[in-house]
């Protein structure tokens, strides 16, 4: 396997313009001859499908929800970054680029990140033109707020529902193309395999989730925009349907999987309340603009928060990171919360929580201003906890949220399989070892609206490969393999539910490959996960049949993939003998508890190649070369 990133030559700030000038084009009449499959209809998928349809391509878009408006992008809360510098506070494309590289602990590809910063300014204009109701200042100008890892205000927002509003904008663009006949929408349809013909991605095999019917779709190119795999941990902030099946099928067909161990812990989530839970709830990072994180200074202090005087409180982020305070990046803030809780100073049931206190902001600004900025988030917190955060502090604790790992892609967003493009959280490309808040929405829309439409045209104009028939031998073989897998699920007839195996896998990963990892724990996980996987195939119970609506069968397929992916995550974490960003190996830390990177050996992207079932995957490395952002110890103090 050759990892050719295809990064353009020349100065960093000119690479994207240079590449666009070099790309081959497809003339408008010929675009109608090409068929493109877009799997996923969140921000990345909907924006890509809408734009490709607008350009004249024939597009099919698939989602397992009943509507693209139910994509998990709707759950994003706090905002979207862009280097507009409306605040005149010193922001620029270069500063956004550098903050993103630094935030990812120098483990992201420079050229991709700079392009993302460049394109960010266009995204806001696009969304405003679509009618996205961003927050505005009194005079009508778009408002900004701060987010973690930045000392400028560059985050555009629509209260605490930014993802929802951006998705509605992309959805209306998609709906227009559906109405014009340029895009065909396939809801309640799940991709179960990728079809490769003569070394190129040429189609997919899907299952109709209502009828159970298996069908094949051929194409000239396939686009995966299926989100991340955070649900491998069972408890996460992801929607229940989020899964890894599409990218996992692609990995088994030859697409490299990059940096799987780079999984993000979000510091601002509602703490676990019991074994009954199947997911966790995110409270936006934007809350840390006005909320202050603290715990009691004394261990075991169980007084109500308002009974603890100011001098007996430890505003630990402000103490540890005075330059950034409560807006320290997510990985650093998460580990700091874990540290004070491990010291016995956590709050709430089990001592696994810290306070996020808005009393100072309410006294300074007034409750109405705080309500205007974050009202829906406070309402959501009240619905879940029955506590009024205007009167008492919120209780928060870190939880699995996002993944920076994903399928390896080059500068054109194409995987190691020609013709397979991967967008948004499903790829690895832009965030390194830690994503800064409000950058996920930025990446998804940049990929779909402004990058893929150029790069996929260059591929189609250059490939010369014909589109196969949907009944070709490769498609029939994939369908037969899916049918056999379905029979295997239904034929085990064991005693344990799919959810029980998923929960057990999540506990293994959280304990041994969560906020902190070490060699001994990872080796133990690599013993426990294969044993759990074998038990799954011997004792899982999947009721019903494959010829009908069967959520248990859907879940079984996704958890079976998680049981394989979890092992790869631990392999990757064990092989990367350093601490960087969200990958915190306890053996590799500085005296103050911060990450100790090993740039000599690990300043690279780790890309894993599938070698066959029962055989260990092969690890490849793409060196990371920095021209503008010189390697340095990351500090937010």
Coordinates of C-alpha atoms in Angstrom, one line a residue:
X1 CA 0.0 0.0 0.0
X2 CA 1.3 3.4 -1.0
X3 CA 0.3 6.5 1.0
X4 CA 0.6 9.3 -1.5
X5 CA -1.0 12.4 0.1
X6 CA -0.8 14.3 -3.3
X7 CA 0.0 17.6 -1.5
X8 CA 0.6 20.4 -4.1
X9 CA 4.0 22.0 -4.3
X10 CA 4.6 25.7 -3.5
X11 CA 4.0 27.9 -0.5
X12 CA 1.4 26.7 2.0
X13 CA -1.0 29.6 1.4
X14 CA -1.0 29.0 -2.4
X15 CA -1.4 25.2 -2.5
X16 CA -5.2 25.0 -2.8
X17 CA -5.4 27.7 -5.5
X18 CA -2.5 26.0 -7.4
X19 CA -4.2 22.6 -7.2
X20 CA -7.6 23.9 -8.3
X21 CA -5.9 25.5 -11.4
X22 CA -4.2 22.1 -12.2
X23 CA -7.3 19.9 -11.9
X24 CA -9.0 18.5 -14.9
X25 CA -12.6 19.5 -15.4
X26 CA -15.7 17.7 -16.6
X27 CA -17.8 19.7 -19.1
X28 CA -21.5 20.3 -18.2
X29 CA -22.8 17.9 -20.8
X30 CA -20.6 15.1 -19.7
X31 CA -21.5 15.5 -16.0
X32 CA -24.9 14.1 -16.7
X33 CA -23.2 10.8 -17.7
X34 CA -21.7 10.2 -14.3
X35 CA -23.4 8.6 -11.3
X36 CA -22.2 9.3 -7.8
X37 CA -23.3 7.6 -4.6
X38 CA -23.3 9.6 -1.4
X39 CA -23.7 7.6 1.7
X40 CA -24.8 9.8 4.6
X41 CA -26.9 12.9 4.7
X42 CA -25.6 14.9 7.6
X43 CA -23.7 18.2 7.0
X44 CA -21.0 16.6 4.9
X45 CA -23.2 14.2 2.9
X46 CA -26.1 16.6 2.4
X47 CA -23.8 19.5 1.3
X48 CA -21.9 17.2 -1.1
X49 CA -25.0 15.6 -2.6
X50 CA -26.7 19.0 -3.1
X51 CA -23.6 20.6 -4.6
X52 CA -22.9 17.7 -7.0
X53 CA -26.5 17.7 -8.1
X54 CA -26.4 21.4 -8.7
X55 CA -23.3 20.9 -10.9
X56 CA -25.2 18.4 -13.0
X57 CA -24.0 15.0 -11.8
X58 CA -26.6 12.2 -11.3
X59 CA -26.5 11.6 -7.5
X60 CA -28.0 9.0 -5.2
X61 CA -28.0 9.8 -1.5
X62 CA -28.5 7.1 1.2
X63 CA -29.3 7.5 4.9
X64 CA -30.6 5.0 7.5
X65 CA -32.8 7.7 9.1
X66 CA -36.3 8.4 7.8
X67 CA -35.1 11.9 6.8
X68 CA -31.8 13.7 6.3
X69 CA -33.0 16.1 9.0
X70 CA -32.4 13.3 11.6
X71 CA -28.7 13.1 10.9
X72 CA -26.5 13.4 14.0
X73 CA -25.2 16.8 12.7
X74 CA -28.4 18.2 14.2
X75 CA -27.0 17.6 17.7
X76 CA -24.1 20.0 17.4
X77 CA -24.7 22.9 19.7
X78 CA -22.1 25.6 20.2
X79 CA -21.0 27.0 16.8
X80 CA -18.9 26.9 13.7
X81 CA -15.5 28.4 13.3
X82 CA -14.5 30.9 10.5
X83 CA -11.6 33.3 10.2
X84 CA -13.8 36.3 9.4
X85 CA -12.2 38.6 12.0
X86 CA -15.5 40.5 12.5
X87 CA -14.4 41.3 16.0
X88 CA -11.2 42.9 14.8
X89 CA -9.4 41.0 17.6
X90 CA -6.4 39.8 15.6
X91 CA -7.9 36.7 13.9
X92 CA -6.8 35.6 10.4
X93 CA -6.6 32.5 8.2
X94 CA -3.1 31.8 9.5
X95 CA -4.2 32.1 13.1
X96 CA -7.1 29.7 12.6
X97 CA -4.7 27.3 10.8
X98 CA -2.1 27.5 13.6
X99 CA -4.7 27.1 16.4
X100 CA -6.0 24.0 14.7
X101 CA -2.5 22.5 14.2
X102 CA -1.6 23.3 17.8
X103 CA -4.9 22.1 19.1
X104 CA -4.3 18.7 17.4
X105 CA -0.9 18.5 19.1
X106 CA 1.0 18.7 15.8
X107 CA -0.5 15.4 14.5
X108 CA -2.5 16.8 11.5
X109 CA -1.5 17.3 7.9
X110 CA -0.5 20.9 7.4
X111 CA -1.8 21.4 3.9
X112 CA -5.3 20.1 4.7
X113 CA -5.6 22.3 7.8
X114 CA -4.6 25.4 6.0
X115 CA -7.1 24.7 3.2
X116 CA -9.8 24.3 5.9
X117 CA -9.0 27.7 7.4
X118 CA -9.1 29.3 3.9
X119 CA -12.4 27.8 3.0
X120 CA -14.0 28.7 6.4
X121 CA -14.7 32.3 5.4
X122 CA -16.8 31.1 2.4
X123 CA -18.9 28.7 4.5
X124 CA -20.4 31.6 6.6
X125 CA -21.4 33.4 3.4
X126 CA -22.9 30.3 2.0
X127 CA -25.0 29.6 5.1
X128 CA -26.1 33.2 5.5
X129 CA -27.4 33.1 1.9
X130 CA -29.3 30.0 2.8
X131 CA -31.0 31.8 5.7
X132 CA -29.2 30.2 8.6
X133 CA -30.2 32.4 11.6
X134 CA -26.8 33.1 13.1
X135 CA -26.8 35.2 16.3
X136 CA -26.3 38.9 15.6
X137 CA -25.2 42.0 17.4
X138 CA -27.6 44.8 18.2
X139 CA -26.6 46.6 15.0
X140 CA -27.3 43.5 12.8
X141 CA -23.7 42.3 12.4
X142 CA -23.1 38.5 12.9
X143 CA -22.0 37.8 16.4
X144 CA -19.1 35.7 17.5
X145 CA -18.1 33.9 20.7
X146 CA -15.0 32.2 21.9
X147 CA -14.3 28.5 22.0
X148 CA -11.6 26.3 23.5
X149 CA -8.0 26.5 22.2
X150 CA -8.4 30.0 20.8
X151 CA -7.8 33.5 22.2
X152 CA -10.0 35.2 19.6
X153 CA -13.8 35.2 19.0
X154 CA -14.3 33.3 15.7
X155 CA -17.2 31.0 16.4
X156 CA -20.5 31.8 14.7
X157 CA -23.6 30.3 16.4
X158 CA -27.4 30.0 16.5
X159 CA -27.9 29.9 20.2
X160 CA -27.2 26.3 21.3
X161 CA -28.6 24.7 18.1
X162 CA -26.1 25.6 15.5
X163 CA -25.9 22.1 14.0
X164 CA -29.6 22.0 13.6
X165 CA -29.8 25.3 11.8
X166 CA -26.9 24.4 9.5
X167 CA -28.4 21.1 8.7
X168 CA -31.7 22.7 7.8
X169 CA -29.7 25.0 5.4
X170 CA -28.0 22.0 3.8
X171 CA -31.3 20.0 3.7
X172 CA -33.1 22.7 1.8
X173 CA -30.3 22.8 -0.8
X174 CA -30.6 19.0 -1.0
X175 CA -34.3 19.1 -1.2
X176 CA -34.2 21.5 -4.1
X177 CA -32.0 19.0 -6.0
X178 CA -34.3 16.2 -5.1
X179 CA -37.2 18.2 -6.5
X180 CA -35.3 18.9 -9.7
X181 CA -34.6 15.2 -10.1
X182 CA -30.8 15.6 -9.9
X183 CA -30.6 13.7 -6.6
X184 CA -32.5 10.5 -5.7
X185 CA -33.0 10.0 -1.9
X186 CA -33.0 6.6 -0.3
X187 CA -34.1 6.9 3.3
X188 CA -34.2 4.0 5.8
X189 CA -31.5 2.3 3.8
X190 CA -28.2 1.1 5.3
X191 CA -25.0 0.4 3.4
X192 CA -23.7 -3.0 4.2
X193 CA -20.8 -3.4 1.8
X194 CA -18.6 -1.6 -0.7
X195 CA -18.1 -3.1 -4.1
X196 CA -14.6 -2.9 -5.7
X197 CA -14.2 -3.6 -9.4
X198 CA -10.7 -3.7 -11.0
X199 CA -9.3 -2.0 -7.9
X200 CA -11.8 0.9 -7.9
X201 CA -14.8 1.7 -5.8
X202 CA -17.7 1.1 -8.1
X203 CA -20.8 0.7 -5.9
X204 CA -22.4 -0.4 -2.7
X205 CA -24.8 -3.0 -1.5
X206 CA -27.6 -1.8 0.8
X207 CA -30.5 -3.2 2.9
X208 CA -33.9 -1.6 3.0
X209 CA -34.5 -1.3 6.7
X210 CA -38.2 -1.6 6.4
X211 CA -38.6 -4.5 4.0
X212 CA -35.2 -6.2 4.5
X213 CA -34.6 -6.2 0.8
X214 CA -30.9 -6.4 -0.3
X215 CA -30.1 -4.3 -3.4
X216 CA -27.0 -3.2 -5.3
X217 CA -26.2 0.3 -6.8
X218 CA -23.3 0.8 -9.2
X219 CA -21.6 4.2 -9.8
X220 CA -18.6 6.0 -11.1
X221 CA -17.6 7.1 -7.6
X222 CA -18.6 6.5 -4.0
X223 CA -18.7 9.2 -1.3
X224 CA -18.8 8.1 2.4
X225 CA -20.0 10.8 4.8
X226 CA -21.2 8.5 7.6
X227 CA -19.9 10.2 10.7
X228 CA -17.7 8.8 13.5
X229 CA -17.4 5.7 15.5
X230 CA -17.6 7.0 19.0
X231 CA -20.4 4.6 19.9
X232 CA -17.8 1.8 20.0
X233 CA -17.5 2.9 23.7
X234 CA -21.3 2.3 24.2
X235 CA -21.7 5.4 26.4
X236 CA -21.1 8.5 24.3
X237 CA -22.7 11.7 23.2
X238 CA -23.5 10.2 19.8
X239 CA -27.0 9.3 18.7
X240 CA -27.9 5.6 19.1
X241 CA -27.8 5.0 15.4
X242 CA -24.2 6.3 14.8
X243 CA -22.0 3.4 13.7
X244 CA -18.9 2.4 11.8
X245 CA -20.3 -0.2 9.4
X246 CA -19.8 1.8 6.2
X247 CA -16.1 2.7 6.8
X248 CA -15.4 -0.7 8.3
X249 CA -16.7 -2.4 5.2
X250 CA -14.5 -0.1 3.1
X251 CA -11.5 -0.9 5.3
X252 CA -12.0 -4.6 4.7
X253 CA -12.1 -3.9 0.9
X254 CA -8.7 -2.1 0.9
X255 CA -9.2 1.5 2.3
X256 CA -6.6 2.3 5.0
X257 CA -7.8 3.3 8.4
X258 CA -5.8 6.1 10.0
X259 CA -5.2 7.0 13.7
X260 CA -8.1 4.9 15.1
X261 CA -7.0 5.5 18.7
X262 CA -7.5 9.3 18.3
X263 CA -10.8 9.5 20.1
X264 CA -12.0 12.7 21.8
X265 CA -13.3 13.1 25.3
X266 CA -15.6 16.1 25.7
X267 CA -15.2 17.8 29.1
X268 CA -18.8 19.2 29.3
X269 CA -21.3 16.4 29.5
X270 CA -24.0 15.4 32.0
X271 CA -22.5 12.7 34.3
X272 CA -23.5 9.1 34.1
X273 CA -26.4 8.4 36.4
X274 CA -26.7 4.6 36.3
X275 CA -26.4 1.4 34.5
X276 CA -29.8 2.0 32.7
X277 CA -28.2 4.6 30.4
X278 CA -27.5 3.9 26.8
X279 CA -26.1 7.3 25.9
X280 CA -24.8 10.6 27.4
X281 CA -25.8 14.2 26.8
X282 CA -23.5 16.9 25.6
X283 CA -23.6 20.4 27.1
X284 CA -22.0 22.7 24.6
X285 CA -18.4 23.9 25.1
X286 CA -19.8 27.4 24.4
X287 CA -21.1 27.3 28.0
X288 CA -17.5 27.6 29.2
X289 CA -17.5 31.2 27.8
X290 CA -19.5 32.3 30.8
X291 CA -19.5 29.3 33.1
X292 CA -16.6 28.7 35.5
X293 CA -15.4 25.2 36.3
X294 CA -14.7 24.5 40.0
X295 CA -14.6 21.8 42.7
X296 CA -14.2 22.1 46.5
X297 CA -10.6 22.5 47.7
X298 CA -11.1 19.9 50.4
X299 CA -11.5 16.2 49.7
X300 CA -14.9 14.7 50.4
X301 CA -16.7 18.1 50.8
X302 CA -20.3 17.2 50.3
X303 CA -21.9 20.6 51.1
X304 CA -24.3 22.1 48.6
X305 CA -22.4 24.4 46.2
X306 CA -23.9 27.6 47.5
X307 CA -22.7 26.7 51.0
X308 CA -19.1 26.5 49.9
X309 CA -17.5 30.0 50.2
X310 CA -15.3 31.4 47.4
X311 CA -12.1 30.9 49.3
X312 CA -12.8 27.2 49.6
X313 CA -13.4 26.7 45.9
X314 CA -10.7 25.6 43.4
X315 CA -11.3 27.1 39.9
X316 CA -8.8 24.5 38.7
X317 CA -8.7 25.4 34.9
X318 CA -8.1 29.1 35.8
X319 CA -5.4 28.1 38.2
X320 CA -3.7 25.6 35.9
X321 CA -4.1 27.4 32.6
X322 CA -4.2 31.1 33.3
X323 CA -3.9 32.2 29.7
X324 CA -6.9 30.2 28.5
X325 CA -8.7 29.4 31.7
X326 CA -12.0 27.7 31.2
X327 CA -11.5 27.7 27.4
X328 CA -8.5 25.3 27.5
X329 CA -8.8 22.7 24.8
X330 CA -11.0 19.7 25.3
X331 CA -8.4 17.0 25.9
X332 CA -6.6 19.2 28.5
X333 CA -9.9 20.2 30.2
X334 CA -11.1 16.6 30.4
X335 CA -7.9 15.3 32.0
X336 CA -8.0 18.2 34.5
X337 CA -11.5 17.3 35.5
X338 CA -10.5 13.6 35.9
X339 CA -7.5 14.6 37.9
X340 CA -9.5 16.6 40.5
X341 CA -12.1 13.9 40.7
X342 CA -9.4 11.2 41.2
X343 CA -8.1 13.4 44.1
X344 CA -11.4 12.9 45.8
X345 CA -12.7 16.4 45.2
X346 CA -15.4 15.5 42.6
X347 CA -19.1 16.4 43.2
X348 CA -22.4 14.6 42.8
X349 CA -23.1 10.8 43.0
X350 CA -19.9 8.8 43.1
X351 CA -17.8 12.0 43.0
X352 CA -17.6 11.9 39.2
X353 CA -18.5 15.4 38.4
X354 CA -17.4 19.1 38.6
X355 CA -19.4 22.3 38.8
X356 CA -20.0 24.6 35.8
X357 CA -21.1 27.7 37.6
X358 CA -22.9 30.7 35.9
X359 CA -23.5 32.8 39.0
X360 CA -20.7 35.3 38.1
X361 CA -22.0 35.7 34.6
X362 CA -25.6 36.2 35.8
X363 CA -24.4 38.8 38.3
X364 CA -22.4 40.6 35.6
X365 CA -24.7 40.4 32.6
X366 CA -28.1 39.6 34.1
X367 CA -30.1 36.4 33.7
X368 CA -31.8 37.6 30.6
X369 CA -28.5 37.9 28.7
X370 CA -27.4 34.4 29.8
X371 CA -30.8 33.1 28.8
X372 CA -30.6 34.7 25.4
X373 CA -27.2 33.1 24.8
X374 CA -27.8 29.6 26.1
X375 CA -31.5 29.3 27.0
X376 CA -32.2 26.0 25.1
X377 CA -29.1 24.4 26.7
X378 CA -30.3 25.3 30.2
X379 CA -33.8 24.0 29.3
X380 CA -32.2 20.7 28.1
X381 CA -30.2 20.4 31.3
X382 CA -33.4 21.0 33.4
X383 CA -35.3 18.3 31.5
X384 CA -32.6 15.7 32.2
X385 CA -31.6 16.6 35.7
X386 CA -34.6 18.5 37.1
X387 CA -32.1 21.2 38.3
X388 CA -32.3 24.9 37.5
X389 CA -28.8 25.9 36.3
X390 CA -29.7 29.6 36.7
X391 CA -29.9 29.0 40.5
X392 CA -27.4 26.1 41.1
X393 CA -24.3 25.1 39.1
X394 CA -24.5 22.5 36.4
X395 CA -22.7 19.2 37.1
X396 CA -20.5 18.0 34.3
X397 CA -18.0 15.2 33.5
X398 CA -16.0 14.2 30.5
X399 CA -17.5 11.7 28.0
X400 CA -16.7 10.2 24.6
X401 CA -17.8 12.6 21.9
X402 CA -15.9 12.7 18.6
X403 CA -13.3 10.7 16.7
X404 CA -10.3 12.3 14.9
X405 CA -9.4 8.9 13.4
X406 CA -11.1 7.5 10.3
X407 CA -10.4 6.3 6.8
X408 CA -7.1 7.7 5.4
X409 CA -7.6 10.2 2.6
X410 CA -5.2 12.2 0.5
X411 CA -5.4 16.0 -0.3
X412 CA -8.3 15.2 -2.7
X413 CA -10.3 13.5 0.1
X414 CA -9.8 10.2 -1.7
X415 CA -9.0 7.0 0.2
X416 CA -6.4 4.4 -0.8
X417 CA -9.1 2.9 -2.9
X418 CA -9.4 4.9 -6.1
X419 CA -13.0 6.3 -6.5
X420 CA -13.8 6.1 -2.8
X421 CA -14.0 9.6 -1.3
X422 CA -14.5 10.2 2.5
X423 CA -15.8 13.3 4.1
X424 CA -16.3 14.9 7.5
X425 CA -15.8 12.8 10.7
X426 CA -15.6 9.6 8.6
X427 CA -12.1 10.6 7.5
X428 CA -9.0 11.5 9.6
X429 CA -7.7 14.5 7.8
X430 CA -8.0 17.8 9.6
X431 CA -7.9 17.5 13.4
X432 CA -4.8 15.6 14.4
X433 CA -4.9 14.2 17.9
X434 CA -7.5 16.6 19.2
X435 CA -10.3 18.5 17.6
X436 CA -11.0 22.1 18.7
X437 CA -14.6 22.9 19.5
X438 CA -16.7 24.3 16.6
X439 CA -14.4 22.8 14.0
X440 CA -16.5 19.7 13.1
X441 CA -19.2 21.7 11.4
X442 CA -16.6 23.7 9.6
X443 CA -14.9 20.6 8.2
X444 CA -18.1 18.8 7.2
X445 CA -19.3 21.8 5.2
X446 CA -15.9 22.6 3.8
X447 CA -15.6 19.1 2.5
X448 CA -19.1 18.9 1.0
X449 CA -19.6 22.4 -0.4
X450 CA -16.1 23.6 -1.4
X451 CA -13.5 20.7 -1.7
X452 CA -15.1 17.5 -3.0
X453 CA -16.9 19.2 -6.0
X454 CA -13.4 20.1 -7.4
X455 CA -11.5 16.9 -6.5
X456 CA -14.2 14.3 -7.6
X457 CA -14.4 16.0 -11.0
X458 CA -10.6 15.7 -11.4
X459 CA -10.9 12.0 -10.6
X460 CA -13.8 11.4 -13.0
X461 CA -12.1 13.3 -15.8
X462 CA -8.9 11.2 -15.3
X463 CA -10.1 7.7 -14.5
X464 CA -11.5 6.5 -17.8
X465 CA -13.1 3.5 -16.1
X466 CA -16.6 2.4 -17.1
X467 CA -19.4 2.0 -14.7
X468 CA -20.3 -1.7 -14.2
X469 CA -23.8 -3.1 -14.2
X470 CA -25.4 -3.6 -10.8
X471 CA -25.7 -7.3 -11.5
X472 CA -22.0 -7.8 -12.2
X473 CA -20.2 -10.7 -10.5
X474 CA -18.7 -8.5 -7.9
X475 CA -22.1 -7.2 -6.8
X476 CA -23.6 -10.7 -6.7
X477 CA -20.7 -11.9 -4.6
X478 CA -21.2 -9.0 -2.1
X479 CA -24.9 -9.7 -1.9
X480 CA -24.3 -13.4 -1.2
X481 CA -21.8 -12.5 1.5
X482 CA -24.4 -10.2 3.2
X483 CA -27.1 -12.9 3.1
X484 CA -24.7 -15.4 4.7
X485 CA -23.8 -12.9 7.4
X486 CA -27.4 -12.3 8.1
X487 CA -28.1 -16.1 8.4
X488 CA -25.2 -16.4 10.8
X489 CA -26.6 -13.7 13.1
X490 CA -30.0 -15.2 13.1
X491 CA -28.7 -18.8 13.5
X492 CA -26.7 -18.3 16.7
X493 CA -29.8 -18.3 18.8
X494 CA -27.9 -17.6 22.0
X495 CA -29.1 -16.2 25.3
X496 CA -27.5 -12.7 25.5
X497 CA -28.7 -9.5 23.9
X498 CA -26.6 -7.5 21.5
X499 CA -26.8 -4.5 23.9
X500 CA -25.2 -6.6 26.7
X501 CA -22.1 -7.3 24.5
X502 CA -21.9 -3.7 23.4
X503 CA -22.0 -2.5 27.0
X504 CA -19.2 -4.9 28.0
X505 CA -17.1 -3.8 25.0
X506 CA -17.6 -0.2 26.0
X507 CA -16.5 -0.8 29.6
X508 CA -13.3 -2.5 28.4
X509 CA -12.5 0.4 26.1
X510 CA -13.3 3.1 28.6
X511 CA -11.2 1.5 31.3
X512 CA -8.2 0.6 29.2
X513 CA -8.3 3.1 26.2
X514 CA -10.3 6.0 27.5
X515 CA -8.9 9.3 29.0
X516 CA -5.7 7.6 29.9
X517 CA -4.0 4.5 28.5
X518 CA -1.0 2.4 29.4
X519 CA 0.7 -0.6 27.9
X520 CA -0.5 -3.1 30.5
X521 CA -4.1 -2.0 30.2
X522 CA -4.0 -2.0 26.4
X523 CA -2.5 -5.5 26.4
X524 CA -5.3 -6.7 28.7
X525 CA -7.9 -5.1 26.4
X526 CA -6.3 -6.9 23.5
X527 CA -6.9 -10.2 25.3
X528 CA -10.4 -9.4 26.5
X529 CA -11.9 -8.1 23.2
X530 CA -11.2 -11.1 21.0
X531 CA -12.6 -13.3 23.8
X532 CA -15.7 -11.2 24.0
X533 CA -16.0 -11.3 20.2
X534 CA -15.9 -15.1 20.2
X535 CA -18.5 -15.2 22.9
X536 CA -20.7 -12.8 20.9
X537 CA -20.7 -15.2 17.9
X538 CA -21.5 -18.2 20.2
X539 CA -24.1 -16.7 22.5
X540 CA -25.8 -13.6 21.0
X541 CA -29.5 -13.7 20.4
X542 CA -31.0 -11.9 17.4
X543 CA -34.8 -12.4 17.1
X544 CA -36.9 -12.0 14.0
X545 CA -35.8 -12.5 10.4
X546 CA -33.9 -10.7 7.7
X547 CA -36.9 -10.2 5.5
X548 CA -38.6 -7.5 7.6
X549 CA -38.1 -4.5 9.8
X550 CA -35.6 -5.8 12.4
X551 CA -33.8 -3.3 14.6
X552 CA -32.1 -6.1 16.5
X553 CA -30.5 -7.4 13.3
X554 CA -29.3 -3.9 12.4
X555 CA -27.8 -3.4 15.9
X556 CA -26.1 -6.9 15.7
X557 CA -24.3 -6.0 12.5
X558 CA -23.1 -2.7 13.9
X559 CA -21.9 -4.2 17.2
X560 CA -20.1 -7.0 15.4
X561 CA -18.1 -4.3 13.5
X562 CA -17.5 -2.5 16.8
X563 CA -16.0 -5.7 18.3
X564 CA -13.4 -5.7 15.5
X565 CA -12.9 -2.0 15.5
X566 CA -12.3 -1.9 19.2
X567 CA -9.4 -4.2 18.8
X568 CA -7.8 -2.0 16.1
X569 CA -8.2 1.1 18.3
X570 CA -6.2 -0.7 21.1
X571 CA -3.6 -1.9 18.7
X572 CA -3.1 1.6 17.4
X573 CA -2.9 3.0 21.0
X574 CA -0.4 0.4 22.0
X575 CA 1.8 1.0 18.9
X576 CA 1.9 4.8 19.5
X577 CA 4.4 5.1 22.3
X578 CA 3.9 8.7 23.1
X579 CA 1.2 11.1 24.5
X580 CA -0.4 13.6 22.2
X581 CA -3.7 15.3 22.3
X582 CA -6.4 12.9 23.3
X583 CA -4.1 9.9 23.1
X584 CA -2.7 10.1 26.7
X585 CA -0.3 7.2 27.5
X586 CA 0.3 7.4 31.2
X587 CA 4.0 6.3 30.7
X588 CA 4.7 9.4 28.6
X589 CA 3.9 12.6 30.4
X590 CA 5.8 15.6 31.6
X591 CA 6.3 16.4 35.3
X592 CA 3.3 18.7 35.3
X593 CA 1.1 15.9 33.9
X594 CA 1.0 17.2 30.3
X595 CA 1.6 15.2 27.2
X596 CA 5.1 14.1 26.2
X597 CA 5.2 13.7 22.5
X598 CA 7.9 11.7 20.6
X599 CA 8.3 13.7 17.4
X600 CA 11.4 11.7 16.3
X601 CA 9.4 8.4 16.1
X602 CA 5.8 9.4 15.8
X603 CA 5.4 12.6 13.9
X604 CA 3.4 10.6 11.4
X605 CA -0.1 9.4 10.5
X606 CA -0.6 5.7 11.3
X607 CA -2.6 4.0 8.6
X608 CA -3.6 0.4 9.0
X609 CA -4.2 -2.0 6.2
X610 CA -6.5 -5.0 6.4
X611 CA -4.8 -8.3 5.8
X612 CA -7.7 -10.7 6.1
X613 CA -9.8 -12.1 8.9
X614 CA -7.7 -13.7 11.6
X615 CA -4.5 -12.0 10.5
X616 CA -3.0 -8.9 12.1
X617 CA -3.4 -5.7 10.1
X618 CA -0.3 -4.0 8.7
X619 CA 0.7 -0.6 10.0
X620 CA 1.9 2.1 7.5
X621 CA 3.2 5.6 8.3
X622 CA 2.7 8.9 6.4
X623 CA 5.4 11.3 7.7
X624 CA 4.1 14.7 8.8
X625 CA 6.2 17.6 7.4
X626 CA 5.7 21.0 8.9
X627 CA 6.7 24.1 6.8
X628 CA 4.9 26.8 8.7
X629 CA 3.9 25.4 12.1
X630 CA 7.1 24.4 13.7
X631 CA 6.9 21.5 16.2
X632 CA 6.8 22.8 19.7
X633 CA 5.6 21.6 23.1
X634 CA 1.9 22.5 23.3
X635 CA 1.2 24.9 26.1
X636 CA -2.0 26.8 27.2
X637 CA -0.6 28.2 30.4

